[in-house]
Amino acid sequence: MDIEHVRSRFKKHFDGSEGSVYASPGRINLIGEHTDYNGGFVFPGAIDKGMVAEIKLNGTNKVRAYSIDLKDFVEFGLNEEDAPKASWAKYIFGVCREIIKRGGKISGFDTAFSGDVPLGAGMSSSAALESTYAFALNDLFDLGIDKFELAKIGQSTEHNYVGVNCGIMDQFASIFGKAGSLIRLDCRSLEYQYYPFNPTGYKLVLLDSVVKHELASSAYNQRRKSCENVVASLQKTHPHVEFLRDVSLDMLKEVKSIVSAEDYMRAEYVIEEIQRVLDVCDALEIGDYETVGKKMYETHHGMSKLYEVSCEELDFLNDIAKEEGVTGSRVMGGGFGGCTINMVKEDKYDAFIEKAISSYKAKYNKNLKVYDVVISDGARKIC
């Protein structure tokens, strides 16, 4: 994150003045995919890539915002009818509005921001942007909003101003992130716990397949429906069941004859994945990274064969990881394209990356993007 670049652009666009600088990170999710809407656990961590913003109160009721990366300037008021047209500015406007709706008193400010979270790679650049402004405005106006509410302000911005009905994980990781730790978040109770993640001798690297398949959103909705169908079937004999989180594999077998084969497979994946998150937490407490890696491969297999949200390119990258002796590898995110996340021993790293890049180019005539990530701190004031 290039702080000096942000400061120089702010000076240029706002008459040589200086403000305060804030940052928030993107995130990875080590394990726990499609568990959130099933009342299960996710296991994210903040990363060393994110958004940096300089902000200074301007004594008016207008926000003047400059996107350094897009070279775009927007000015808007703080009332509902003042919503800006530019999609990037809606994130900042939405955060302002969500704070105001909660009784927070804010006024106009000047801001410039830049990010190094790769767009579209599943590291949640939008949550990083929302969290930066939620954290900054809370600090600048001394609003006393707690961290949980800051994460919810980011989530509500997505729902109400961007039109994305997302869960809480991305904003939560961006606000609560801690260097050297992953966070197990219970998506039902929102209880959370930090787990040590200091994989000495390993690197975490994302391989971006640079493909995104169009059917993602409709397929996602179908899978949610499959999970709900199984829950509905089980509630007849197990009224306490609210989510697949409450279901064991033995209970699932009870409804095998009355749910579709497809619904059964989807539920089997989710139940196993919720358990895998817990297994990875246990492994990390004793520094057992080999078990962590094994569970990552199991997740990829489940997402590919049971949940069917992988794609040919991601399976290809996962196979290369296996061939090259990578400790753990899986598709990260909702699927149908995007990245694999890989935990690789440092002495195997160069050979793995070289093989992945050359093989992928030869097979798909596409250039892989490679992102090394380090688990880092959440939203913060820099200066």
Short mmCIF file of N, CA, C and O in Angstrom, two decimals, residues 271-344:
data_model
loop_
_atom_site.label_atom_id
_atom_site.label_comp_id
_atom_site.label_asym_id
_atom_site.label_seq_id
_atom_site.Cartn_x
_atom_site.Cartn_y
_atom_site.Cartn_z
N ILE A 271 -22.07 -30.08 5.25
CA ILE A 271 -21.89 -30.67 6.58
C ILE A 271 -20.41 -31.04 6.80
O ILE A 271 -19.84 -30.78 7.86
N GLU A 272 -19.81 -31.60 5.77
CA GLU A 272 -18.38 -31.96 5.87
C GLU A 272 -17.50 -30.72 5.96
O GLU A 272 -16.50 -30.70 6.69
N GLU A 273 -17.86 -29.67 5.24
CA GLU A 273 -17.05 -28.45 5.23
C GLU A 273 -17.09 -27.75 6.59
O GLU A 273 -16.07 -27.23 7.06
N ILE A 274 -18.25 -27.73 7.22
CA ILE A 274 -18.36 -27.12 8.55
C ILE A 274 -17.42 -27.85 9.52
O ILE A 274 -16.72 -27.23 10.32
N GLN A 275 -17.38 -29.18 9.43
CA GLN A 275 -16.48 -29.96 10.29
C GLN A 275 -15.01 -29.68 9.95
O GLN A 275 -14.16 -29.60 10.85
N ARG A 276 -14.72 -29.49 8.65
CA ARG A 276 -13.33 -29.22 8.25
C ARG A 276 -12.79 -27.93 8.87
O ARG A 276 -11.62 -27.85 9.25
N VAL A 277 -13.65 -26.92 8.96
CA VAL A 277 -13.20 -25.67 9.59
C VAL A 277 -12.76 -25.94 11.03
O VAL A 277 -11.71 -25.47 11.48
N LEU A 278 -13.56 -26.72 11.75
CA LEU A 278 -13.23 -27.04 13.15
C LEU A 278 -11.94 -27.85 13.23
O LEU A 278 -11.10 -27.63 14.11
N ASP A 279 -11.77 -28.78 12.29
CA ASP A 279 -10.54 -29.60 12.26
C ASP A 279 -9.30 -28.75 12.00
O ASP A 279 -8.24 -28.97 12.59
N VAL A 280 -9.44 -27.76 11.10
CA VAL A 280 -8.31 -26.87 10.80
C VAL A 280 -7.96 -26.02 12.02
O VAL A 280 -6.77 -25.80 12.32
N CYS A 281 -8.96 -25.57 12.75
CA CYS A 281 -8.70 -24.80 13.98
C CYS A 281 -7.90 -25.63 14.97
O CYS A 281 -6.92 -25.15 15.56
N ASP A 282 -8.32 -26.89 15.15
CA ASP A 282 -7.59 -27.79 16.07
C ASP A 282 -6.14 -27.98 15.60
O ASP A 282 -5.21 -27.96 16.41
N ALA A 283 -5.96 -28.14 14.30
CA ALA A 283 -4.61 -28.36 13.75
C ALA A 283 -3.72 -27.14 13.97
O ALA A 283 -2.54 -27.26 14.31
N LEU A 284 -4.29 -25.95 13.78
CA LEU A 284 -3.49 -24.73 13.93
C LEU A 284 -3.06 -24.52 15.37
O LEU A 284 -1.99 -23.96 15.64
N GLU A 285 -3.87 -24.96 16.32
CA GLU A 285 -3.51 -24.77 17.72
C GLU A 285 -2.25 -25.55 18.09
O GLU A 285 -1.54 -25.18 19.02
N ILE A 286 -1.94 -26.60 17.32
CA ILE A 286 -0.70 -27.35 17.59
C ILE A 286 0.31 -27.18 16.46
O ILE A 286 1.30 -27.90 16.38
N GLY A 287 0.04 -26.19 15.57
CA GLY A 287 1.00 -25.90 14.51
C GLY A 287 1.13 -26.99 13.46
O GLY A 287 2.18 -27.15 12.83
N ASP A 288 0.05 -27.75 13.25
CA ASP A 288 0.07 -28.88 12.31
C ASP A 288 -0.41 -28.41 10.92
O ASP A 288 -1.58 -28.56 10.57
N TYR A 289 0.52 -27.85 10.15
CA TYR A 289 0.14 -27.29 8.85
C TYR A 289 -0.08 -28.36 7.78
O TYR A 289 -0.74 -28.11 6.78
N GLU A 290 0.44 -29.56 7.99
CA GLU A 290 0.21 -30.64 7.03
C GLU A 290 -1.27 -31.04 7.04
O GLU A 290 -1.87 -31.26 5.98
N THR A 291 -1.87 -31.10 8.24
CA THR A 291 -3.31 -31.40 8.32
C THR A 291 -4.14 -30.27 7.72
O THR A 291 -5.13 -30.52 7.01
N VAL A 292 -3.73 -29.04 7.96
CA VAL A 292 -4.42 -27.89 7.35
C VAL A 292 -4.46 -28.06 5.84
O VAL A 292 -5.49 -27.91 5.19
N GLY A 293 -3.29 -28.40 5.27
CA GLY A 293 -3.19 -28.57 3.81
C GLY A 293 -4.07 -29.70 3.31
O GLY A 293 -4.74 -29.58 2.27
N LYS A 294 -4.10 -30.81 4.04
CA LYS A 294 -4.92 -31.97 3.65
C LYS A 294 -6.40 -31.57 3.61
O LYS A 294 -7.14 -31.94 2.68
N LYS A 295 -6.82 -30.79 4.60
CA LYS A 295 -8.22 -30.35 4.64
C LYS A 295 -8.54 -29.41 3.47
O LYS A 295 -9.66 -29.41 2.95
N MET A 296 -7.57 -28.58 3.07
CA MET A 296 -7.78 -27.70 1.91
C MET A 296 -8.05 -28.52 0.65
O MET A 296 -8.96 -28.21 -0.13
N TYR A 297 -7.26 -29.59 0.47
CA TYR A 297 -7.50 -30.46 -0.70
C TYR A 297 -8.88 -31.13 -0.62
O TYR A 297 -9.58 -31.26 -1.64
N GLU A 298 -9.28 -31.53 0.58
CA GLU A 298 -10.61 -32.14 0.74
C GLU A 298 -11.71 -31.15 0.37
O GLU A 298 -12.72 -31.51 -0.24
N THR A 299 -11.52 -29.88 0.77
CA THR A 299 -12.50 -28.85 0.41
C THR A 299 -12.59 -28.70 -1.10
O THR A 299 -13.69 -28.61 -1.66
N HIS A 300 -11.44 -28.67 -1.76
CA HIS A 300 -11.48 -28.52 -3.22
C HIS A 300 -12.24 -29.69 -3.85
O HIS A 300 -13.09 -29.49 -4.73
N HIS A 301 -11.96 -30.89 -3.40
CA HIS A 301 -12.65 -32.06 -3.94
C HIS A 301 -14.16 -31.94 -3.74
O HIS A 301 -14.96 -32.19 -4.65
N GLY A 302 -14.56 -31.52 -2.53
CA GLY A 302 -16.00 -31.37 -2.24
C GLY A 302 -16.65 -30.29 -3.09
O GLY A 302 -17.77 -30.46 -3.59
N MET A 303 -15.95 -29.17 -3.26
CA MET A 303 -16.52 -28.08 -4.07
C MET A 303 -16.60 -28.47 -5.54
O MET A 303 -17.50 -28.04 -6.26
N SER A 304 -15.67 -29.30 -5.98
CA SER A 304 -15.64 -29.71 -7.38
C SER A 304 -16.66 -30.82 -7.67
O SER A 304 -17.41 -30.74 -8.64
N LYS A 305 -16.70 -31.84 -6.79
CA LYS A 305 -17.48 -33.04 -7.11
C LYS A 305 -18.86 -33.08 -6.45
O LYS A 305 -19.79 -33.67 -6.99
N LEU A 306 -19.01 -32.49 -5.25
CA LEU A 306 -20.30 -32.55 -4.55
C LEU A 306 -21.09 -31.26 -4.73
O LEU A 306 -22.28 -31.29 -5.00
N TYR A 307 -20.42 -30.12 -4.54
CA TYR A 307 -21.13 -28.84 -4.64
C TYR A 307 -21.11 -28.33 -6.09
O TYR A 307 -21.89 -27.46 -6.45
N GLU A 308 -20.19 -28.86 -6.85
CA GLU A 308 -20.06 -28.55 -8.29
C GLU A 308 -20.02 -27.04 -8.57
O GLU A 308 -20.79 -26.51 -9.35
N VAL A 309 -19.08 -26.37 -7.87
CA VAL A 309 -18.89 -24.94 -8.11
C VAL A 309 -17.47 -24.63 -8.58
O VAL A 309 -17.09 -23.47 -8.67
N SER A 310 -16.71 -25.66 -8.86
CA SER A 310 -15.39 -25.43 -9.43
C SER A 310 -15.56 -25.29 -10.94
O SER A 310 -16.67 -25.16 -11.45
N CYS A 311 -14.46 -25.28 -11.68
CA CYS A 311 -14.52 -25.30 -13.14
C CYS A 311 -13.25 -25.97 -13.61
O CYS A 311 -12.32 -26.22 -12.83
N GLU A 312 -13.19 -26.25 -14.89
CA GLU A 312 -12.06 -27.01 -15.44
C GLU A 312 -10.72 -26.35 -15.12
O GLU A 312 -9.75 -27.01 -14.72
N GLU A 313 -10.67 -25.03 -15.24
CA GLU A 313 -9.40 -24.31 -15.03
C GLU A 313 -8.93 -24.42 -13.58
O GLU A 313 -7.74 -24.60 -13.31
N LEU A 314 -9.86 -24.31 -12.64
CA LEU A 314 -9.49 -24.39 -11.23
C LEU A 314 -9.08 -25.81 -10.85
O LEU A 314 -8.13 -26.00 -10.08
N ASP A 315 -9.77 -26.81 -11.40
CA ASP A 315 -9.38 -28.20 -11.15
C ASP A 315 -7.98 -28.47 -11.70
O ASP A 315 -7.17 -29.17 -11.08
N PHE A 316 -7.68 -27.89 -12.85
CA PHE A 316 -6.36 -28.02 -13.47
C PHE A 316 -5.27 -27.46 -12.54
O PHE A 316 -4.23 -28.09 -12.31
N LEU A 317 -5.52 -26.28 -11.98
CA LEU A 317 -4.54 -25.65 -11.08
C LEU A 317 -4.38 -26.47 -9.79
O LEU A 317 -3.29 -26.58 -9.24
N ASN A 318 -5.49 -27.04 -9.31
CA ASN A 318 -5.43 -27.88 -8.11
C ASN A 318 -4.61 -29.14 -8.38
O ASN A 318 -3.82 -29.57 -7.53
N ASP A 319 -4.78 -29.72 -9.58
CA ASP A 319 -4.00 -30.92 -9.95
C ASP A 319 -2.50 -30.62 -10.02
O ASP A 319 -1.68 -31.42 -9.59
N ILE A 320 -2.16 -29.44 -10.57
CA ILE A 320 -0.74 -29.07 -10.64
C ILE A 320 -0.17 -28.93 -9.23
O ILE A 320 0.95 -29.37 -8.95
N ALA A 321 -0.94 -28.33 -8.33
CA ALA A 321 -0.48 -28.19 -6.94
C ALA A 321 -0.17 -29.56 -6.34
O ALA A 321 0.87 -29.74 -5.70
N LYS A 322 -1.06 -30.54 -6.58
CA LYS A 322 -0.84 -31.90 -6.07
C LYS A 322 0.45 -32.48 -6.66
O LYS A 322 1.29 -33.02 -5.94
N GLU A 323 0.59 -32.35 -7.98
CA GLU A 323 1.78 -32.91 -8.66
C GLU A 323 3.08 -32.30 -8.13
O GLU A 323 4.10 -32.98 -8.05
N GLU A 324 3.03 -31.02 -7.79
CA GLU A 324 4.24 -30.32 -7.36
C GLU A 324 4.48 -30.41 -5.85
O GLU A 324 5.38 -29.75 -5.33
N GLY A 325 3.66 -31.20 -5.17
CA GLY A 325 3.87 -31.41 -3.74
C GLY A 325 3.50 -30.22 -2.87
O GLY A 325 4.03 -30.04 -1.77
N VAL A 326 2.55 -29.40 -3.36
CA VAL A 326 2.08 -28.26 -2.57
C VAL A 326 1.28 -28.79 -1.37
O VAL A 326 0.47 -29.71 -1.51
N THR A 327 1.50 -28.21 -0.21
CA THR A 327 0.92 -28.74 1.03
C THR A 327 -0.61 -28.69 1.02
O THR A 327 -1.28 -29.62 1.43
N GLY A 328 -1.17 -27.57 0.55
CA GLY A 328 -2.63 -27.43 0.50
C GLY A 328 -3.04 -26.54 -0.65
O GLY A 328 -2.35 -25.58 -0.98
N SER A 329 -4.18 -26.85 -1.28
CA SER A 329 -4.66 -26.05 -2.41
C SER A 329 -6.15 -26.26 -2.56
O SER A 329 -6.66 -27.37 -2.38
N ARG A 330 -6.86 -25.18 -2.87
CA ARG A 330 -8.30 -25.29 -3.12
C ARG A 330 -8.80 -24.06 -3.84
O ARG A 330 -8.15 -23.01 -3.83
N VAL A 331 -9.97 -24.17 -4.42
CA VAL A 331 -10.64 -23.00 -4.97
C VAL A 331 -11.07 -22.12 -3.79
O VAL A 331 -11.50 -22.62 -2.76
N MET A 332 -10.89 -20.81 -3.94
CA MET A 332 -11.29 -19.88 -2.88
C MET A 332 -12.45 -19.02 -3.36
O MET A 332 -12.41 -18.52 -4.48
N GLY A 333 -13.46 -18.87 -2.52
CA GLY A 333 -14.60 -18.05 -2.89
C GLY A 333 -15.75 -18.90 -3.38
O GLY A 333 -15.78 -20.11 -3.21
N GLY A 334 -16.70 -18.25 -4.03
CA GLY A 334 -17.92 -18.93 -4.45
C GLY A 334 -17.72 -19.97 -5.53
O GLY A 334 -18.51 -20.90 -5.67
N GLY A 335 -16.65 -19.81 -6.33
CA GLY A 335 -16.38 -20.78 -7.39
C GLY A 335 -16.68 -20.24 -8.78
O GLY A 335 -16.83 -19.03 -8.97
N PHE A 336 -16.73 -21.16 -9.74
CA PHE A 336 -17.00 -20.83 -11.16
C PHE A 336 -15.95 -19.87 -11.73
O PHE A 336 -16.24 -19.05 -12.59
N GLY A 337 -14.74 -19.99 -11.27
CA GLY A 337 -13.68 -19.07 -11.69
C GLY A 337 -13.03 -18.46 -10.48
O GLY A 337 -13.27 -18.87 -9.35
N GLY A 338 -12.18 -17.47 -10.73
CA GLY A 338 -11.48 -16.83 -9.61
C GLY A 338 -10.17 -17.51 -9.32
O GLY A 338 -9.47 -17.94 -10.23
N CYS A 339 -9.85 -17.63 -8.02
CA CYS A 339 -8.51 -18.05 -7.59
C CYS A 339 -8.51 -19.42 -6.92
O CYS A 339 -9.50 -19.85 -6.36
N THR A 340 -7.32 -20.04 -6.95
CA THR A 340 -7.02 -21.07 -5.96
C THR A 340 -6.13 -20.43 -4.90
O THR A 340 -5.34 -19.53 -5.20
N ILE A 341 -6.31 -20.87 -3.65
CA ILE A 341 -5.41 -20.46 -2.57
C ILE A 341 -4.51 -21.65 -2.27
O ILE A 341 -4.99 -22.78 -2.17
N ASN A 342 -3.21 -21.39 -2.17
CA ASN A 342 -2.23 -22.46 -2.03
C ASN A 342 -1.30 -22.18 -0.87
O ASN A 342 -0.79 -21.07 -0.73
N MET A 343 -1.09 -23.20 -0.05
CA MET A 343 -0.09 -23.12 1.02
C MET A 343 1.08 -24.01 0.61
O MET A 343 0.93 -25.24 0.52
N VAL A 344 2.20 -23.38 0.32
CA VAL A 344 3.31 -24.10 -0.33
C VAL A 344 4.60 -23.90 0.45
O VAL A 344 4.87 -22.79 0.93
#
